[in-house]
Amino acid sequence: MSLLGAAGRLPATSDNLEASGLPRPILNSVSYQRTREMSIDELLLENRVIFLIGEIGPASSARVMMQMLYLENQKRGQDINFYINSPGGAVDDTLAMYDTMQFISSHVATFCIGRAYSGGAVLLCAGHKGKRVILPHAKVMIHQPYGGVTGQTTDIQIQAEQILKSKRLLNEIIARHTGQPVERVSKDGERDKFFDAAEAKAYGLVDEIAAFPPKA
C-alpha cells in the first residue's frame, strides 16, 4: 500500500501552519469543469485524507468524527486514509473515534507518522486489517489509562472503578485487533511499552512498514 494514499503527497496540515504563524495556502482544484480555491484542509478532505495531530480531546475527536461521517456520506464504501501523530489523550474521546471507525462502512486505512501513543495506538491498530501502515522511524506505545483520582472516599472508589473498566475495555480492543491474548496486552500495558516499526508489525499493531520511495 502506498503510504500517501489517494492524496498523492503528504503535506503539512493547516493546523500546523496556523500554529507556526504561517498563512494557510490556497490551492486550486479543478472539478466539475470549474476551478475553485481550496485550503489544504479542503483539498485533503476531497482526497479522503484526514489527520489526528496532537492530543486527543473533545475538539480533535469531534473534527475526526465529523470528517469520517462526511466522507462516508459522500462516497460510501470508499477508503478513508487516517494519519495519526498523537501522544494520546482522553479515553472517552478515543472510544468515540473508535466507535465511529467501526460504525461506517468505508474501510479506514491508518497511518502512523511520528508517534501513536496510548489512545493513538488504539486507533492505529483499529484500522482495517491489511491497511494499517507505520513509517520506518515512527513509534507506538501502549499503557494503562491514567486518572487523577481526587475527592471524597466514595468518589475516589467510583473513579477507580471506571479507570479499571476503561483499562479492561482498551485491552480487549487492542487484543481484538492485534490477535494478541488479552492477558498479554494487559501485562504489556502495566507500564509504558514502546514499539519501533518492526516491533509494532510483529505485535500486530500494524500490517506494513512504509518504504521510502527511491530518489530521482
PDB file of C-alpha atoms in Angstrom:
ATOM      1  CA  MET A   1       0.000   0.000   0.000  1.00  0.00           C
ATOM      2  CA  SER A   2       1.173   3.497  -0.747  1.00  0.00           C
ATOM      3  CA  LEU A   3       1.717   5.500   2.408  1.00  0.00           C
ATOM      4  CA  LEU A   4       0.398   8.592   0.712  1.00  0.00           C
ATOM      5  CA  GLY A   5      -2.986   7.109  -0.147  1.00  0.00           C
ATOM      6  CA  ALA A   6      -5.237   8.931  -2.534  1.00  0.00           C
ATOM      7  CA  ALA A   7      -3.725  12.338  -1.887  1.00  0.00           C
ATOM      8  CA  GLY A   8      -0.516  11.616  -3.773  1.00  0.00           C
ATOM      9  CA  ARG A   9       1.732  13.533  -1.381  1.00  0.00           C
ATOM     10  CA  LEU A  10       1.912  14.043   2.341  1.00  0.00           C
ATOM     11  CA  PRO A  11       1.643  17.797   3.043  1.00  0.00           C
ATOM     12  CA  ALA A  12       1.710  19.572   6.361  1.00  0.00           C
ATOM     13  CA  THR A  13      -1.705  20.270   7.859  1.00  0.00           C
ATOM     14  CA  SER A  14      -3.091  23.755   8.115  1.00  0.00           C
ATOM     15  CA  ASP A  15      -3.325  23.309  11.891  1.00  0.00           C
ATOM     16  CA  ASN A  16       0.472  23.079  11.974  1.00  0.00           C
ATOM     17  CA  LEU A  17       0.797  26.068   9.669  1.00  0.00           C
ATOM     18  CA  GLU A  18      -1.510  28.173  11.807  1.00  0.00           C
ATOM     19  CA  ALA A  19       0.429  27.216  14.937  1.00  0.00           C
ATOM     20  CA  SER A  20       3.649  28.421  13.306  1.00  0.00           C
ATOM     21  CA  GLY A  21       2.099  31.725  12.295  1.00  0.00           C
ATOM     22  CA  LEU A  22       2.297  30.958   8.590  1.00  0.00           C
ATOM     23  CA  PRO A  23      -0.681  31.727   6.338  1.00  0.00           C
ATOM     24  CA  ARG A  24      -2.876  28.889   5.126  1.00  0.00           C
ATOM     25  CA  PRO A  25      -2.047  28.189   1.481  1.00  0.00           C
ATOM     26  CA  ILE A  26      -4.823  28.418  -1.063  1.00  0.00           C
ATOM     27  CA  LEU A  27      -4.708  25.776  -3.784  1.00  0.00           C
ATOM     28  CA  ASN A  28      -6.630  25.439  -6.999  1.00  0.00           C
ATOM     29  CA  SER A  29      -8.744  22.367  -7.662  1.00  0.00           C
ATOM     30  CA  VAL A  30     -10.350  21.634 -10.990  1.00  0.00           C
ATOM     31  CA  SER A  31     -13.567  19.640 -10.651  1.00  0.00           C
ATOM     32  CA  TYR A  32     -16.894  19.586 -12.404  1.00  0.00           C
ATOM     33  CA  GLN A  33     -15.253  21.605 -15.182  1.00  0.00           C
ATOM     34  CA  ARG A  34     -14.654  24.573 -12.923  1.00  0.00           C
ATOM     35  CA  THR A  35     -11.806  25.930 -10.841  1.00  0.00           C
ATOM     36  CA  ARG A  36     -12.173  26.930  -7.226  1.00  0.00           C
ATOM     37  CA  GLU A  37      -9.796  27.931  -4.456  1.00  0.00           C
ATOM     38  CA  MET A  38      -9.270  25.388  -1.686  1.00  0.00           C
ATOM     39  CA  SER A  39      -7.364  25.315   1.592  1.00  0.00           C
ATOM     40  CA  ILE A  40      -5.049  22.383   2.284  1.00  0.00           C
ATOM     41  CA  ASP A  41      -7.654  21.007   4.697  1.00  0.00           C
ATOM     42  CA  GLU A  42     -10.302  21.043   1.984  1.00  0.00           C
ATOM     43  CA  LEU A  43      -8.001  19.511  -0.614  1.00  0.00           C
ATOM     44  CA  LEU A  44      -7.020  16.695   1.751  1.00  0.00           C
ATOM     45  CA  LEU A  45     -10.639  16.036   2.646  1.00  0.00           C
ATOM     46  CA  GLU A  46     -11.587  15.953  -1.032  1.00  0.00           C
ATOM     47  CA  ASN A  47      -8.958  13.223  -1.418  1.00  0.00           C
ATOM     48  CA  ARG A  48     -10.343  11.355   1.620  1.00  0.00           C
ATOM     49  CA  VAL A  49      -7.356  12.133   3.846  1.00  0.00           C
ATOM     50  CA  ILE A  50      -7.862  13.139   7.475  1.00  0.00           C
ATOM     51  CA  PHE A  51      -5.402  13.799  10.294  1.00  0.00           C
ATOM     52  CA  LEU A  52      -5.241  13.391  14.052  1.00  0.00           C
ATOM     53  CA  ILE A  53      -2.352  15.598  15.151  1.00  0.00           C
ATOM     54  CA  GLY A  54      -1.651  16.210  18.828  1.00  0.00           C
ATOM     55  CA  GLU A  55      -3.545  15.317  21.969  1.00  0.00           C
ATOM     56  CA  ILE A  56      -6.879  13.518  21.811  1.00  0.00           C
ATOM     57  CA  GLY A  57      -9.660  15.642  23.267  1.00  0.00           C
ATOM     58  CA  PRO A  58     -13.191  16.858  22.518  1.00  0.00           C
ATOM     59  CA  ALA A  59     -12.159  19.205  19.692  1.00  0.00           C
ATOM     60  CA  SER A  60      -9.795  16.843  17.872  1.00  0.00           C
ATOM     61  CA  SER A  61     -12.145  13.866  18.191  1.00  0.00           C
ATOM     62  CA  ALA A  62     -15.152  15.878  17.014  1.00  0.00           C
ATOM     63  CA  ARG A  63     -13.218  17.020  13.949  1.00  0.00           C
ATOM     64  CA  VAL A  64     -12.150  13.473  13.045  1.00  0.00           C
ATOM     65  CA  MET A  65     -15.635  12.038  13.571  1.00  0.00           C
ATOM     66  CA  MET A  66     -17.331  14.734  11.508  1.00  0.00           C
ATOM     67  CA  GLN A  67     -14.854  14.238   8.673  1.00  0.00           C
ATOM     68  CA  MET A  68     -15.325  10.465   8.709  1.00  0.00           C
ATOM     69  CA  LEU A  69     -19.106  10.754   8.657  1.00  0.00           C
ATOM     70  CA  TYR A  70     -18.945  13.364   5.892  1.00  0.00           C
ATOM     71  CA  LEU A  71     -16.727  11.136   3.730  1.00  0.00           C
ATOM     72  CA  GLU A  72     -18.958   8.139   4.428  1.00  0.00           C
ATOM     73  CA  ASN A  73     -21.929  10.134   3.201  1.00  0.00           C
ATOM     74  CA  GLN A  74     -20.089  11.387   0.111  1.00  0.00           C
ATOM     75  CA  LYS A  75     -18.768   8.048  -1.184  1.00  0.00           C
ATOM     76  CA  ARG A  76     -19.923   5.192   0.971  1.00  0.00           C
ATOM     77  CA  GLY A  77     -17.531   2.250   0.960  1.00  0.00           C
ATOM     78  CA  GLN A  78     -14.501   4.100  -0.432  1.00  0.00           C
ATOM     79  CA  ASP A  79     -11.350   4.030   1.710  1.00  0.00           C
ATOM     80  CA  ILE A  80     -10.624   6.818   4.186  1.00  0.00           C
ATOM     81  CA  ASN A  81      -6.918   7.494   4.850  1.00  0.00           C
ATOM     82  CA  PHE A  82      -6.417   8.361   8.536  1.00  0.00           C
ATOM     83  CA  TYR A  83      -2.987   9.743   9.523  1.00  0.00           C
ATOM     84  CA  ILE A  84      -2.100   9.662  13.228  1.00  0.00           C
ATOM     85  CA  ASN A  85       0.616  11.572  15.095  1.00  0.00           C
ATOM     86  CA  SER A  86      -0.644  11.704  18.657  1.00  0.00           C
ATOM     87  CA  PRO A  87       0.537  11.265  22.254  1.00  0.00           C
ATOM     88  CA  GLY A  88      -2.924  10.009  23.195  1.00  0.00           C
ATOM     89  CA  GLY A  89      -5.395  11.711  25.474  1.00  0.00           C
ATOM     90  CA  ALA A  90      -8.915  11.319  26.826  1.00  0.00           C
ATOM     91  CA  VAL A  91     -10.267   7.756  26.890  1.00  0.00           C
ATOM     92  CA  ASP A  92     -13.864   8.757  26.139  1.00  0.00           C
ATOM     93  CA  ASP A  93     -12.832  10.759  23.072  1.00  0.00           C
ATOM     94  CA  THR A  94     -10.611   7.893  21.901  1.00  0.00           C
ATOM     95  CA  LEU A  95     -13.527   5.469  22.168  1.00  0.00           C
ATOM     96  CA  ALA A  96     -15.832   7.888  20.351  1.00  0.00           C
ATOM     97  CA  MET A  97     -13.471   7.913  17.353  1.00  0.00           C
ATOM     98  CA  TYR A  98     -13.002   4.150  17.582  1.00  0.00           C
ATOM     99  CA  ASP A  99     -16.760   3.568  17.505  1.00  0.00           C
ATOM    100  CA  THR A 100     -17.107   5.878  14.511  1.00  0.00           C
ATOM    101  CA  MET A 101     -14.414   3.937  12.631  1.00  0.00           C
ATOM    102  CA  GLN A 102     -16.272   0.692  13.269  1.00  0.00           C
ATOM    103  CA  PHE A 103     -19.693   2.184  12.500  1.00  0.00           C
ATOM    104  CA  ILE A 104     -19.031   3.429   8.985  1.00  0.00           C
ATOM    105  CA  SER A 105     -18.914   1.049   6.019  1.00  0.00           C
ATOM    106  CA  SER A 106     -15.843   2.672   4.437  1.00  0.00           C
ATOM    107  CA  HIS A 107     -12.540   0.981   5.238  1.00  0.00           C
ATOM    108  CA  VAL A 108     -10.352   3.222   7.394  1.00  0.00           C
ATOM    109  CA  ALA A 109      -6.677   2.841   6.443  1.00  0.00           C
ATOM    110  CA  THR A 110      -4.496   4.039   9.323  1.00  0.00           C
ATOM    111  CA  PHE A 111      -1.006   5.522   9.021  1.00  0.00           C
ATOM    112  CA  CYS A 112       1.348   6.221  11.939  1.00  0.00           C
ATOM    113  CA  ILE A 113       3.547   9.243  11.302  1.00  0.00           C
ATOM    114  CA  GLY A 114       5.813  10.195  14.201  1.00  0.00           C
ATOM    115  CA  ARG A 115       4.049   8.501  17.080  1.00  0.00           C
ATOM    116  CA  ALA A 116       0.851   6.767  18.085  1.00  0.00           C
ATOM    117  CA  TYR A 117       0.816   6.555  21.862  1.00  0.00           C
ATOM    118  CA  SER A 118      -1.933   5.409  24.224  1.00  0.00           C
ATOM    119  CA  GLY A 119      -5.268   6.221  22.539  1.00  0.00           C
ATOM    120  CA  GLY A 120      -3.385   6.887  19.312  1.00  0.00           C
ATOM    121  CA  ALA A 121      -2.185   3.273  19.368  1.00  0.00           C
ATOM    122  CA  VAL A 122      -5.765   2.065  19.852  1.00  0.00           C
ATOM    123  CA  LEU A 123      -6.915   3.991  16.781  1.00  0.00           C
ATOM    124  CA  LEU A 124      -3.904   2.886  14.737  1.00  0.00           C
ATOM    125  CA  CYS A 125      -4.469  -0.822  15.317  1.00  0.00           C
ATOM    126  CA  ALA A 126      -8.225  -0.397  14.786  1.00  0.00           C
ATOM    127  CA  GLY A 127      -7.717   0.423  11.106  1.00  0.00           C
ATOM    128  CA  HIS A 128      -8.936  -2.057   8.513  1.00  0.00           C
ATOM    129  CA  LYS A 129      -6.850  -5.235   8.588  1.00  0.00           C
ATOM    130  CA  GLY A 130      -4.226  -5.137   5.853  1.00  0.00           C
ATOM    131  CA  LYS A 131      -4.399  -1.327   5.654  1.00  0.00           C
ATOM    132  CA  ARG A 132      -2.521  -0.318   8.817  1.00  0.00           C
ATOM    133  CA  VAL A 133       0.826   1.295   7.999  1.00  0.00           C
ATOM    134  CA  ILE A 134       3.694   2.772  10.010  1.00  0.00           C
ATOM    135  CA  LEU A 135       6.600   4.916   8.824  1.00  0.00           C
ATOM    136  CA  PRO A 136      10.079   3.452   9.396  1.00  0.00           C
ATOM    137  CA  HIS A 137      11.011   5.769  12.284  1.00  0.00           C
ATOM    138  CA  ALA A 138       7.593   6.145  13.890  1.00  0.00           C
ATOM    139  CA  LYS A 139       6.846   4.668  17.321  1.00  0.00           C
ATOM    140  CA  VAL A 140       3.852   3.155  19.069  1.00  0.00           C
ATOM    141  CA  MET A 141       3.207   2.948  22.807  1.00  0.00           C
ATOM    142  CA  ILE A 142       0.524   1.196  24.845  1.00  0.00           C
ATOM    143  CA  HIS A 143      -0.175   1.585  28.562  1.00  0.00           C
ATOM    144  CA  GLN A 144      -2.993   1.548  31.064  1.00  0.00           C
ATOM    145  CA  PRO A 145      -5.176   4.669  31.300  1.00  0.00           C
ATOM    146  CA  TYR A 146      -4.166   7.369  33.743  1.00  0.00           C
ATOM    147  CA  GLY A 147      -6.589   9.004  36.130  1.00  0.00           C
ATOM    148  CA  GLY A 148      -6.190  11.822  38.609  1.00  0.00           C
ATOM    149  CA  VAL A 149      -8.423  10.488  41.371  1.00  0.00           C
ATOM    150  CA  THR A 150      -9.445  13.094  43.962  1.00  0.00           C
ATOM    151  CA  GLY A 151     -12.391  13.890  46.180  1.00  0.00           C
ATOM    152  CA  GLN A 152     -14.277  12.028  48.879  1.00  0.00           C
ATOM    153  CA  THR A 153     -13.647   8.354  49.549  1.00  0.00           C
ATOM    154  CA  THR A 154     -16.794   7.263  47.708  1.00  0.00           C
ATOM    155  CA  ASP A 155     -15.938   9.444  44.707  1.00  0.00           C
ATOM    156  CA  ILE A 156     -12.407   8.023  44.615  1.00  0.00           C
ATOM    157  CA  GLN A 157     -13.813   4.493  44.625  1.00  0.00           C
ATOM    158  CA  ILE A 158     -16.216   5.289  41.773  1.00  0.00           C
ATOM    159  CA  GLN A 159     -13.472   6.891  39.677  1.00  0.00           C
ATOM    160  CA  ALA A 160     -11.094   4.000  40.352  1.00  0.00           C
ATOM    161  CA  GLU A 161     -13.739   1.516  39.193  1.00  0.00           C
ATOM    162  CA  GLN A 162     -14.240   3.492  35.986  1.00  0.00           C
ATOM    163  CA  ILE A 163     -10.490   3.523  35.319  1.00  0.00           C
ATOM    164  CA  LEU A 164     -10.367  -0.257  35.735  1.00  0.00           C
ATOM    165  CA  LYS A 165     -13.328  -0.657  33.356  1.00  0.00           C
ATOM    166  CA  SER A 166     -11.603   1.549  30.786  1.00  0.00           C
ATOM    167  CA  LYS A 167      -8.399  -0.444  31.181  1.00  0.00           C
ATOM    168  CA  ARG A 168     -10.182  -3.749  30.538  1.00  0.00           C
ATOM    169  CA  LEU A 169     -12.066  -2.342  27.562  1.00  0.00           C
ATOM    170  CA  LEU A 170      -8.972  -0.853  25.909  1.00  0.00           C
ATOM    171  CA  ASN A 171      -7.023  -4.072  26.460  1.00  0.00           C
ATOM    172  CA  GLU A 172      -9.839  -6.060  24.835  1.00  0.00           C
ATOM    173  CA  ILE A 173      -9.912  -3.707  21.835  1.00  0.00           C
ATOM    174  CA  ILE A 174      -6.146  -3.934  21.307  1.00  0.00           C
ATOM    175  CA  ALA A 175      -6.248  -7.717  21.705  1.00  0.00           C
ATOM    176  CA  ARG A 176      -9.091  -7.993  19.188  1.00  0.00           C
ATOM    177  CA  HIS A 177      -7.261  -6.009  16.513  1.00  0.00           C
ATOM    178  CA  THR A 178      -3.753  -7.371  17.070  1.00  0.00           C
ATOM    179  CA  GLY A 179      -4.591 -11.021  17.641  1.00  0.00           C
ATOM    180  CA  GLN A 180      -2.663 -10.993  20.918  1.00  0.00           C
ATOM    181  CA  PRO A 181      -4.136 -12.666  24.020  1.00  0.00           C
ATOM    182  CA  VAL A 182      -5.815 -10.092  26.230  1.00  0.00           C
ATOM    183  CA  GLU A 183      -3.683 -11.321  29.138  1.00  0.00           C
ATOM    184  CA  ARG A 184      -0.510 -10.390  27.255  1.00  0.00           C
ATOM    185  CA  VAL A 185      -1.856  -6.972  26.284  1.00  0.00           C
ATOM    186  CA  SER A 186      -2.844  -6.349  29.903  1.00  0.00           C
ATOM    187  CA  LYS A 187       0.601  -7.349  31.161  1.00  0.00           C
ATOM    188  CA  ASP A 188       2.435  -5.336  28.498  1.00  0.00           C
ATOM    189  CA  GLY A 189       0.344  -2.268  29.282  1.00  0.00           C
ATOM    190  CA  GLU A 190       1.040  -2.219  33.016  1.00  0.00           C
ATOM    191  CA  ARG A 191       3.856   0.221  32.215  1.00  0.00           C
ATOM    192  CA  ASP A 192       4.609   2.255  29.113  1.00  0.00           C
ATOM    193  CA  LYS A 193       5.568  -0.256  26.412  1.00  0.00           C
ATOM    194  CA  PHE A 194       7.163   1.204  23.302  1.00  0.00           C
ATOM    195  CA  PHE A 195       7.381  -0.398  19.875  1.00  0.00           C
ATOM    196  CA  ASP A 196       9.521   0.608  16.929  1.00  0.00           C
ATOM    197  CA  ALA A 197       8.130  -0.008  13.459  1.00  0.00           C
ATOM    198  CA  ALA A 198       9.316  -3.616  13.223  1.00  0.00           C
ATOM    199  CA  GLU A 199       8.118  -4.432  16.733  1.00  0.00           C
ATOM    200  CA  ALA A 200       4.720  -2.855  16.067  1.00  0.00           C
ATOM    201  CA  LYS A 201       4.315  -5.020  12.979  1.00  0.00           C
ATOM    202  CA  ALA A 202       5.376  -8.175  14.822  1.00  0.00           C
ATOM    203  CA  TYR A 203       2.893  -7.422  17.621  1.00  0.00           C
ATOM    204  CA  GLY A 204       0.049  -6.951  15.149  1.00  0.00           C
ATOM    205  CA  LEU A 205      -0.470  -3.237  15.732  1.00  0.00           C
ATOM    206  CA  VAL A 206       0.190  -2.578  12.031  1.00  0.00           C
ATOM    207  CA  ASP A 207       0.372  -4.650   8.868  1.00  0.00           C
ATOM    208  CA  GLU A 208       3.054  -2.869   6.892  1.00  0.00           C
ATOM    209  CA  ILE A 209       6.115  -0.663   7.268  1.00  0.00           C
ATOM    210  CA  ALA A 210       6.118   2.024   4.596  1.00  0.00           C
ATOM    211  CA  ALA A 211       9.173   2.057   2.351  1.00  0.00           C
ATOM    212  CA  PHE A 212      10.801   5.316   1.354  1.00  0.00           C
ATOM    213  CA  PRO A 213      10.394   5.901  -2.391  1.00  0.00           C
ATOM    214  CA  PRO A 214      13.606   5.968  -4.450  1.00  0.00           C
ATOM    215  CA  LYS A 215      15.053   9.407  -5.104  1.00  0.00           C
ATOM    216  CA  ALA A 216      15.372  10.569  -8.688  1.00  0.00           C
TER     217      ALA A 216
END
